[in-house]
Amino acid sequence: MIETVNLTKKYGSFTALNDLNLSISDGTVFGFVGQNGAGKSTTFQILATLMAPTNGTAFVNGVDVTKDPEKVRKVIGYMPDFFGVYDQFKTEEYLDFYGASYGLSAREREEVIPQLLELVNLSNKRDSYVDLLSRGMKQRLCLARSLIHDPKVLILDEPASGLDPRARIEMREILKELKTMGKTIIISSHILPELAEMCDEIGVIDNGKLIATGTVSEIQLKLQQQKVIIVMVTRDMEKTIRFFEDDPDVINVQRGSNGSIQFGYKGSDEDQQMLIKKAVMADIPMLSFKQLETNLEDVFMEITKGVEEG
Amino acid sequence: MKSTLINPVLNKEIRLRFRSSKSYIGIASYLGILGLISLGFIGLTLSYDYMGTFRPEESRSMFLLISMLQLALVIFITPGLTAGVISSERERQTLPILLTTAQSSTAIILSKLISSLSFLLLIVFATAPLYMIVFLYGGISPSNVVASFSLYAFAMLVIGSFGILASTIIRKTILAMVTTYSVAFFMTGGLAIITLMLTTFSYQFYNQGTDYIWPFLFASLNIPIMFFSVFEPSVMMEFQSMSGFGFSPWIIFFSFYSLFIVGCLIIAIRKLRPNMKIKSKS
């Protein structure tokens, strides 16, 4: 379990994190979404005991990071957004070094390293120098490194950043497998649809504040308070526009191209059903009545825009 | 993978250091330079000697020359080997990952120091065959050689500890190196110049029959002067007689620098990771 309580980090007068309260239960994959500089990496660094908070605290697996950081380090696997590798090490030696650093015996390391290389599809690179691996391979190796001591909690800061589409898909598949292994994972990314696919919950952070949290569908619902509807008609465009403008839940009706009309809708699902029924009764020649699909990208843009305007 | 008794960070450092061909080239160059100087010294002495002999007193001078030169090289190389060990990890972005492992700050700092100094010790001990030339001609006792090698190790530890501290608290390797070189040169050349300047005043006090402690104190803290006094004790005896101080200068030397080493290492260990305790509640 991961919990932050009024977590605050200030650099002089700049507040990087502002009273962040977060609770992630065991076995959850939590997606942390935010623009650059929103406070994601700061949160991750505090959770990884690499940075002290100015105020508040955080608990990882029930252990307070400010009181017992040594204990926290044993239960977390941390992958930073930017990291280096020891170039002169071979892949297997690299993992062996970190295994030893976590106190694994030689026998344990010999057992777990091939399994991890298999998990991240690097078995054929076990004798290659780390320096010669591609960016995607290094990312996967770093993920394997963060798993060497079988941590309960994984803190992954933008693990797919800078990867090509194929490498992204490979990384996503590995993370899905980790999810099935029951790890608690907190992961940040700018690729929001990817997060939606693999995360149980999402948190949106902006200017150091957590502005939305919940399941993917809960967050989408937040935006759907203003659904976007597209209606296609064969004729009677003016009559159709007037009909929808008369409805109190309809806002901003706009004429589109090829006989389409677009408007915002504030009503509930039941209200929407009634609106369709009334349109049919009023003999509106509708070819289709379609609610525009919103993805996490739209949700994120909408929510963060709202905060900036506020 | 076989080394279970050795700390993983130390294991890694030694393994990576000796995997690079630079290390072997460095040792070979060092031995080459020192060998050339030794043979050059013998050749020069022989060319000036009408009988063409190399006497024990000349052998002793050669030993002093090689020893002082080696001390200068140790003082020069140690900052380069130690002042980048933490900051370079920070620059290569490998430090955050290392700091999230279960390795204690003490283990990381000490492993880094030991691995750097091990390499330096290897270089110094690799010169041992050169010293055999001196034994061939006589004039030097084995205890002199042991004392000089022990002092090299101690000088490495003093400068190396400060190098590690600078590397921990200064983010940029280049700045950490400049700082360590400055401190190392002050400890050697700087303190020697201060001692020399203070000595010019000492005769006034001496004539007045008053004790004058400062040249003795500064000389006791100067690594090259103390090193030289192993072979020529008269220098320090002179300072001591001026000071009216009964203490052996070695007590001052070892006490001060032992505290210095411990202090540097403690601060480096404390500063390696952030203090997670919250300082202020707003």
XYZ file of C-alpha atoms in Angstrom:
592
model
C 0.000 0.000 0.000
C 1.115 3.526 -0.750
C -0.246 6.501 1.110
C 0.740 10.148 1.115
C -0.493 12.471 3.825
C -0.388 16.217 3.115
C 2.825 15.615 1.204
C 4.452 18.957 0.446
C 7.742 19.834 -1.189
C 8.980 23.378 -1.543
C 12.085 24.714 -3.248
C 12.396 28.193 -1.775
C 9.194 29.980 -2.726
C 8.283 27.402 -5.403
C 5.878 24.691 -4.298
C 6.491 21.503 -6.253
C 4.008 19.442 -4.228
C 1.102 20.926 -2.390
C -0.657 18.846 0.292
C -0.796 15.711 -1.806
C -3.099 13.080 -0.342
C -3.082 9.772 -2.113
C -4.058 6.257 -1.174
C -3.228 3.241 -3.308
C -4.286 -0.171 -2.071
C -2.277 -3.382 -2.356
C -2.166 -4.939 -5.809
C -3.405 -1.780 -7.524
C -1.807 -0.379 -10.641
C -2.021 3.362 -10.232
C -1.369 5.708 -13.128
C 0.021 9.099 -12.229
C -0.745 11.641 -14.902
C 0.492 15.175 -15.168
C 2.255 17.628 -17.382
C 6.016 18.141 -17.157
C 6.817 19.838 -13.858
C 3.469 18.898 -12.310
C 5.146 17.088 -9.404
C 5.121 13.441 -10.496
C 8.866 12.834 -10.276
C 9.076 14.750 -6.985
C 6.418 12.454 -5.502
C 8.248 9.392 -6.814
C 11.587 10.580 -5.447
C 10.092 11.084 -1.999
C 8.522 7.615 -2.140
C 11.906 6.208 -3.203
C 13.597 7.956 -0.210
C 15.726 10.078 -2.527
C 14.219 13.349 -1.390
C 12.880 14.586 1.925
C 9.475 16.265 1.953
C 9.134 19.765 3.349
C 5.981 18.750 5.135
C 3.633 15.795 5.406
C 4.763 12.238 4.933
C 4.331 9.119 2.872
C 3.901 5.481 3.772
C 5.046 2.596 1.627
C 3.797 -0.797 2.711
C 2.882 0.811 6.036
C 6.387 2.193 6.636
C 6.901 5.933 7.019
C 9.486 7.089 4.457
C 10.648 9.891 6.741
C 11.113 7.624 9.758
C 12.443 4.364 8.368
C 13.813 4.912 4.851
C 16.088 1.818 5.073
C 13.049 -0.411 5.504
C 11.233 1.327 2.638
C 14.166 0.687 0.265
C 13.844 -3.050 0.827
C 10.217 -3.168 -0.325
C 10.375 -0.853 -3.326
C 11.677 -1.240 -6.837
C 12.376 2.190 -8.309
C 12.885 3.076 -11.931
C 13.694 6.761 -12.496
C 12.680 8.669 -15.618
C 16.312 9.243 -16.565
C 18.959 6.793 -15.519
C 22.433 5.645 -16.422
C 23.956 2.200 -16.513
C 27.432 0.891 -15.791
C 28.560 0.515 -19.384
C 31.393 -1.885 -18.696
C 29.100 -4.446 -17.117
C 27.530 -7.297 -19.000
C 23.754 -7.612 -18.696
C 23.957 -10.510 -16.279
C 26.674 -8.854 -14.195
C 24.590 -5.699 -13.992
C 21.691 -7.588 -12.456
C 24.064 -9.603 -10.285
C 25.534 -6.423 -8.814
C 22.125 -5.071 -7.854
C 21.044 -8.464 -6.547
C 24.086 -8.504 -4.270
C 23.362 -4.904 -3.256
C 19.964 -6.037 -2.009
C 21.595 -8.816 -0.021
C 20.576 -11.739 -2.245
C 22.846 -14.751 -1.905
C 24.811 -15.999 -4.930
C 22.449 -18.973 -5.231
C 19.356 -16.717 -5.158
C 20.877 -14.453 -7.792
C 21.757 -17.336 -10.037
C 18.137 -18.464 -9.795
C 16.360 -15.141 -10.240
C 18.496 -13.461 -12.935
C 17.569 -15.848 -15.795
C 13.893 -15.542 -14.794
C 14.053 -11.747 -14.932
C 15.914 -11.739 -18.231
C 13.205 -14.020 -19.571
C 10.487 -11.690 -18.252
C 11.966 -8.672 -20.016
C 12.924 -10.604 -23.162
C 16.651 -10.151 -22.738
C 17.707 -13.784 -22.276
C 19.656 -13.696 -25.520
C 21.542 -10.597 -24.318
C 22.801 -11.974 -20.996
C 26.457 -11.808 -22.116
C 26.166 -8.519 -23.991
C 27.743 -5.394 -22.578
C 25.086 -3.005 -21.267
C 26.643 -0.270 -23.366
C 25.696 -2.113 -26.538
C 21.989 -2.464 -25.701
C 19.389 -0.281 -27.395
C 17.430 2.323 -25.436
C 14.406 0.034 -25.177
C 16.561 -2.857 -23.988
C 18.188 -0.642 -21.356
C 14.725 0.412 -20.154
C 13.702 -3.236 -19.871
C 16.951 -4.097 -18.132
C 16.351 -1.294 -15.641
C 12.873 -2.669 -15.019
C 14.367 -6.123 -14.421
C 16.864 -4.489 -12.051
C 14.042 -2.907 -10.076
C 12.481 -6.381 -9.689
C 15.645 -8.216 -8.601
C 14.715 -8.328 -4.895
C 11.051 -9.146 -5.590
C 9.701 -5.852 -4.217
C 6.071 -5.518 -3.209
C 5.863 -1.985 -4.573
C 7.092 -0.738 -7.933
C 7.662 2.960 -8.522
C 8.071 3.504 -12.246
C 8.697 7.032 -13.451
C 7.855 7.266 -17.159
C 9.129 3.767 -17.988
C 8.092 4.073 -21.637
C 9.492 7.535 -22.322
C 11.732 7.846 -25.340
C 10.839 4.423 -26.677
C 9.711 3.654 -30.203
C 6.153 2.260 -30.652
C 7.331 -1.352 -30.694
C 9.393 -0.947 -27.538
C 6.426 0.803 -25.895
C 4.190 -2.147 -26.641
C 6.804 -4.552 -25.247
C 7.111 -2.478 -22.083
C 3.312 -2.362 -21.740
C 3.094 -6.144 -22.041
C 5.711 -6.601 -19.305
C 3.808 -4.240 -17.020
C 0.592 -6.151 -17.662
C 2.397 -9.300 -16.602
C 3.641 -7.605 -13.431
C 0.063 -6.603 -12.694
C -0.970 -10.252 -12.802
C 1.840 -10.995 -10.325
C 0.010 -8.847 -7.774
C 2.547 -6.060 -7.429
C 1.421 -2.627 -6.283
C 2.576 -0.368 -9.078
C 2.616 3.390 -9.303
C 3.489 4.502 -12.788
C 3.674 7.838 -14.483
C 3.320 8.410 -18.178
C 2.310 10.919 -20.778
C 0.810 8.182 -22.909
C -2.596 8.351 -21.291
C -4.459 5.748 -23.365
C -1.715 3.279 -22.397
C -2.281 4.067 -18.736
C -6.029 3.568 -19.169
C -5.395 0.131 -20.560
C -3.238 -1.134 -17.743
C -4.163 0.961 -14.691
C -6.877 0.231 -12.152
C -6.853 3.823 -10.950
C -5.627 7.134 -12.230
C -4.499 10.266 -10.407
C -4.183 13.568 -12.210
C -1.648 16.005 -10.775
C -1.259 19.593 -11.818
C 0.942 22.281 -10.271
C 1.724 19.982 -7.355
C -1.931 19.341 -6.532
C -3.893 16.169 -7.028
C -6.887 17.395 -8.992
C -8.650 14.164 -9.834
C -8.393 10.584 -8.712
C -10.408 7.453 -9.251
C -10.932 4.638 -11.695
C -10.583 5.355 -15.380
C -14.371 5.361 -15.862
C -14.894 7.636 -12.826
C -12.500 10.177 -14.239
C -14.113 9.963 -17.657
C -17.479 10.538 -16.003
C -16.180 13.797 -14.609
C -15.767 15.083 -18.114
C -18.945 13.524 -19.365
C -20.930 16.089 -17.370
C -20.605 17.915 -20.646
C -20.975 15.269 -23.326
C -20.440 16.165 -26.940
C -23.237 14.936 -29.265
C -23.117 14.769 -33.052
C -26.422 14.437 -34.936
C -26.609 13.700 -38.653
C -29.725 14.770 -40.572
C -30.756 14.347 -44.211
C -32.762 17.616 -44.455
C -34.519 20.296 -42.302
C -31.239 21.530 -40.835
C -32.738 24.803 -39.466
C -35.690 23.002 -37.857
C -33.323 20.491 -36.225
C -31.069 23.236 -34.855
C -34.070 25.089 -33.390
C -35.380 21.837 -31.852
C -32.156 21.118 -29.986
C -31.630 24.755 -28.991
C -34.998 24.635 -27.185
C -33.775 21.884 -24.850
C -32.457 23.406 -21.541
C -29.631 20.810 -21.244
C -28.294 21.535 -24.725
C -25.522 24.099 -25.080
C -23.679 25.654 -27.959
C -25.381 24.073 -31.007
C -23.138 24.300 -34.074
C -23.750 23.438 -37.705
C -21.140 21.025 -39.050
C -20.325 19.867 -42.557
C -22.272 17.195 -44.506
C -25.500 17.633 -42.591
C -24.051 17.252 -39.100
C -24.943 19.255 -36.001
C -22.736 19.269 -32.903
C -23.687 20.398 -29.397
C -22.771 19.991 -25.755
C -25.159 18.152 -23.470
C -25.393 18.469 -19.668
C -28.310 16.090 -19.050
C -28.198 12.612 -17.529
C -28.406 9.380 -19.523
C -32.202 9.289 -18.874
C -32.558 12.883 -20.114
C -30.581 11.927 -23.193
C -32.975 9.014 -23.870
C -35.922 11.416 -23.578
C -34.283 13.883 -25.954
C -33.865 11.201 -28.624
C -37.484 10.110 -28.120
C -38.736 13.712 -28.424
C -36.667 14.250 -31.600
C -38.205 11.170 -33.212
C -41.709 12.303 -32.125
C -41.022 15.787 -33.594
C -40.186 14.130 -36.894
C -36.552 15.270 -36.926
C -35.001 13.388 -39.869
C -32.046 11.955 -37.927
C -29.685 9.533 -39.591
C -27.658 9.156 -36.423
C -27.357 10.501 -32.846
C -23.858 9.882 -31.624
C -22.086 10.689 -28.361
C -18.464 11.619 -29.036
C -16.083 9.190 -27.337
C -13.776 10.909 -24.888
C -10.449 9.326 -24.044
C -8.123 9.998 -21.151
C -6.202 12.460 -23.241
C -9.357 14.624 -23.508
C -10.071 14.155 -19.803
C -6.573 15.215 -18.883
C -6.615 18.245 -21.150
C -10.038 19.250 -19.874
C -9.202 18.868 -16.194
C -5.828 20.610 -16.343
C -7.318 23.405 -18.477
C -9.960 23.880 -15.809
C -7.332 24.243 -13.094
C -5.259 26.682 -15.092
C -8.319 28.818 -15.803
C -9.424 28.618 -12.187
C 29.769 -13.784 -8.443
C 32.099 -15.874 -6.341
C 33.116 -13.077 -4.033
C 30.736 -13.362 -1.141
C 33.032 -11.830 1.472
C 33.530 -8.597 -0.410
C 30.975 -5.784 -0.412
C 29.071 -5.608 -3.760
C 29.932 -1.950 -4.336
C 33.620 -2.626 -3.695
C 33.448 -5.701 -5.899
C 31.861 -3.674 -8.686
C 34.345 -0.814 -8.384
C 37.387 -3.080 -8.493
C 35.958 -5.173 -11.304
C 35.112 -2.165 -13.470
C 38.395 -0.417 -12.733
C 40.476 -3.378 -13.834
C 38.313 -4.132 -16.835
C 39.524 -0.940 -18.464
C 42.830 -0.977 -20.337
C 43.415 2.570 -19.051
C 44.346 1.167 -15.630
C 47.108 -1.016 -17.040
C 48.402 1.750 -19.274
C 48.422 4.052 -16.210
C 50.484 1.601 -14.137
C 52.896 0.959 -17.000
C 53.392 4.690 -17.614
C 53.941 5.347 -13.919
C 56.563 2.600 -13.647
C 58.175 3.760 -16.867
C 58.572 7.342 -15.622
C 59.906 6.298 -12.215
C 62.252 3.733 -13.780
C 63.634 6.285 -16.215
C 64.272 8.763 -13.400
C 66.057 6.098 -11.302
C 68.245 4.899 -14.138
C 68.860 8.499 -15.206
C 69.978 9.345 -11.670
C 72.401 6.389 -11.614
C 73.704 7.222 -15.066
C 74.218 10.876 -14.162
C 75.996 10.028 -10.900
C 78.258 7.533 -12.628
C 79.152 10.023 -15.344
C 80.333 12.540 -12.725
C 82.250 9.979 -10.675
C 85.854 9.684 -11.874
C 86.074 6.126 -10.513
C 82.747 5.148 -12.078
C 81.282 3.796 -8.804
C 77.871 4.215 -7.206
C 78.384 4.664 -3.472
C 75.939 3.914 -0.593
C 75.464 7.627 0.190
C 74.515 8.192 -3.442
C 72.161 5.256 -3.216
C 70.583 6.946 -0.193
C 70.165 10.199 -2.159
C 68.549 8.252 -4.952
C 66.170 6.614 -2.500
C 65.211 10.027 -1.121
C 64.693 11.359 -4.627
C 62.499 8.428 -5.674
C 60.558 8.516 -2.391
C 59.849 12.245 -2.523
C 58.937 11.985 -6.190
C 56.615 9.100 -5.445
C 55.025 11.097 -2.609
C 54.466 13.987 -5.020
C 52.843 11.586 -7.491
C 50.634 10.113 -4.763
C 49.527 13.609 -3.753
C 48.877 14.414 -7.391
C 47.028 11.223 -8.351
C 44.853 10.696 -5.243
C 42.479 13.655 -5.909
C 42.011 12.473 -9.485
C 41.043 9.000 -8.335
C 38.785 9.940 -5.447
C 37.194 13.325 -6.174
C 34.915 11.942 -8.856
C 33.706 8.693 -7.353
C 30.323 9.957 -6.149
C 29.835 13.024 -8.360
C 30.565 11.039 -11.515
C 27.885 8.512 -10.513
C 25.557 11.472 -10.045
C 26.480 12.854 -13.464
C 26.037 9.471 -15.136
C 22.641 9.168 -13.372
C 23.557 5.876 -11.721
C 23.590 7.293 -8.191
C 19.798 7.478 -7.546
C 19.465 3.778 -8.373
C 22.421 2.875 -6.147
C 20.931 4.923 -3.309
C 17.628 3.055 -3.459
C 19.372 -0.282 -2.871
C 19.772 -1.790 0.575
C 23.434 -0.743 0.706
C 24.143 1.555 3.637
C 25.729 4.958 3.040
C 28.730 3.805 5.088
C 29.220 0.753 2.862
C 28.983 2.851 -0.310
C 31.422 5.544 0.849
C 33.972 3.139 2.336
C 33.807 0.829 -0.683
C 34.406 3.742 -3.025
C 37.356 4.939 -0.923
C 38.908 1.487 -0.557
C 38.579 0.671 -4.257
C 40.188 3.967 -5.315
C 43.001 3.622 -2.813
C 43.521 -0.045 -3.671
C 44.311 0.966 -7.205
C 46.726 3.620 -5.977
C 48.324 1.175 -3.555
C 48.769 -1.255 -6.424
C 50.588 1.445 -8.404
C 52.814 2.281 -5.436
C 53.572 -1.349 -4.583
C 54.294 -2.030 -8.239
C 57.294 0.282 -7.825
C 58.786 -1.976 -5.124
C 61.227 -3.629 -7.574
C 62.691 -0.176 -8.254
C 63.563 0.095 -4.589
C 65.546 -3.099 -4.919
C 68.090 -1.135 -6.945
C 68.706 0.931 -3.802
C 69.221 -2.200 -1.690
C 71.713 -3.369 -4.272
C 73.957 -0.424 -3.490
C 73.103 -0.115 0.233
C 72.661 3.015 2.382
C 68.976 2.400 3.243
C 67.425 0.105 5.819
C 64.298 -1.973 5.111
C 62.546 -0.083 7.935
C 62.980 3.134 5.898
C 61.203 1.497 2.983
C 58.388 0.201 5.219
C 58.009 3.652 6.820
C 57.846 5.375 3.444
C 55.232 2.945 2.088
C 53.168 3.326 5.270
C 53.273 7.080 4.910
C 52.186 6.850 1.289
C 49.170 4.835 2.397
C 48.374 7.345 5.133
C 48.754 10.314 2.755
C 46.386 8.578 0.307
C 43.876 8.065 3.075
C 44.046 11.730 4.140
C 43.668 13.185 0.655
C 41.321 10.392 -0.491
C 38.926 11.006 2.406
C 38.721 14.663 1.521
C 38.294 13.732 -2.157
C 35.329 11.504 -1.303
C 33.821 14.258 0.852
C 34.197 16.826 -1.947
C 32.726 14.362 -4.423
C 29.719 13.803 -2.165
C 28.862 17.388 -1.358
C 29.848 19.028 -4.661
C 27.613 18.003 -7.539
C 30.057 18.593 -10.408
C 33.108 16.336 -10.701
C 35.275 19.093 -12.112
C 34.548 21.366 -9.129
C 35.092 18.519 -6.674
C 38.469 17.820 -8.293
C 39.542 21.463 -8.243
C 38.569 21.704 -4.556
C 40.409 18.498 -3.648
C 43.531 19.512 -5.563
C 43.464 22.924 -3.848
C 43.232 21.343 -0.392
C 45.892 18.731 -1.228
C 48.292 21.383 -2.499
C 47.608 23.555 0.536
C 48.306 20.611 2.866
C 51.625 20.006 1.143
C 53.013 23.104 -0.570
C 50.901 25.674 1.298
C 51.764 24.455 4.774
C 55.431 24.114 3.768
C 55.525 27.756 2.637
C 53.808 28.892 5.866
C 56.327 26.863 7.876
C 59.185 28.444 5.951
C 57.817 31.957 6.454
C 57.309 31.387 10.160
C 60.845 30.004 10.481
C 62.280 33.377 9.445
C 60.765 34.885 12.592
C 61.843 32.017 14.791
C 65.440 33.144 15.216
C 64.309 36.407 16.840
C 62.428 34.412 19.452
C 65.318 32.003 19.727
C 67.745 34.867 20.444
C 65.366 36.240 23.087
C 65.224 32.797 24.643
C 61.434 32.536 24.080
C 59.724 29.381 22.813
C 58.229 29.670 19.351
C 55.819 26.840 18.627
C 54.251 27.740 15.249
C 56.870 26.474 12.776
C 56.935 23.187 14.684
C 53.129 22.902 14.639
C 52.807 23.673 10.932
C 55.732 21.399 10.050
C 54.098 18.607 12.070
C 51.016 18.926 9.865
C 52.928 18.989 6.618
C 53.025 15.621 4.885
C 56.223 16.151 2.812
C 58.204 17.625 5.740
C 57.155 14.767 8.012
C 57.952 12.285 5.255
C 61.386 13.817 4.809
C 61.997 13.751 8.561
C 61.770 9.941 8.497
C 65.115 9.943 6.690
C 66.497 13.258 8.004
C 65.151 13.647 11.591
C 67.390 16.659 12.227
C 64.889 18.992 10.492
C 62.063 18.298 12.888
C 64.444 18.169 15.870
C 65.467 21.727 15.068
C 61.831 22.906 14.976
C 61.101 21.008 18.163
C 63.988 22.559 20.045
C 62.750 26.054 19.033
C 59.254 25.264 20.192
C 60.189 23.942 23.593
C 57.519 21.322 22.966
C 58.113 17.851 24.361
C 55.595 16.019 22.195
C 56.708 13.910 19.281
C 55.598 15.626 16.036
C 54.247 12.243 14.918
C 51.618 12.403 17.690
C 50.418 15.760 16.332
C 50.587 14.475 12.733
C 48.688 11.238 13.270
C 46.155 12.701 15.755
C 45.244 15.616 13.504
C 44.993 13.644 10.289
C 43.185 10.703 11.914
C 40.530 13.148 13.114
C 40.531 14.730 9.664
C 39.969 11.376 7.955
C 37.201 10.346 10.358
C 35.543 13.785 10.087
C 35.588 13.769 6.279
C 34.178 10.262 6.089
C 31.438 10.892 8.659
C 30.270 14.031 6.818
C 30.394 12.205 3.460
C 28.342 9.305 4.855
C 25.756 11.700 6.308
C 25.509 13.779 3.152
C 25.290 10.930 0.674
C 21.572 10.404 1.170
C 19.052 13.103 2.057
C 18.055 13.436 5.661
C 14.468 12.239 5.378
C 13.485 13.816 8.686
C 11.215 16.814 8.184
C 12.990 19.926 9.375
C 10.109 22.362 9.675
C 6.390 22.074 10.089
C 4.493 24.875 8.484
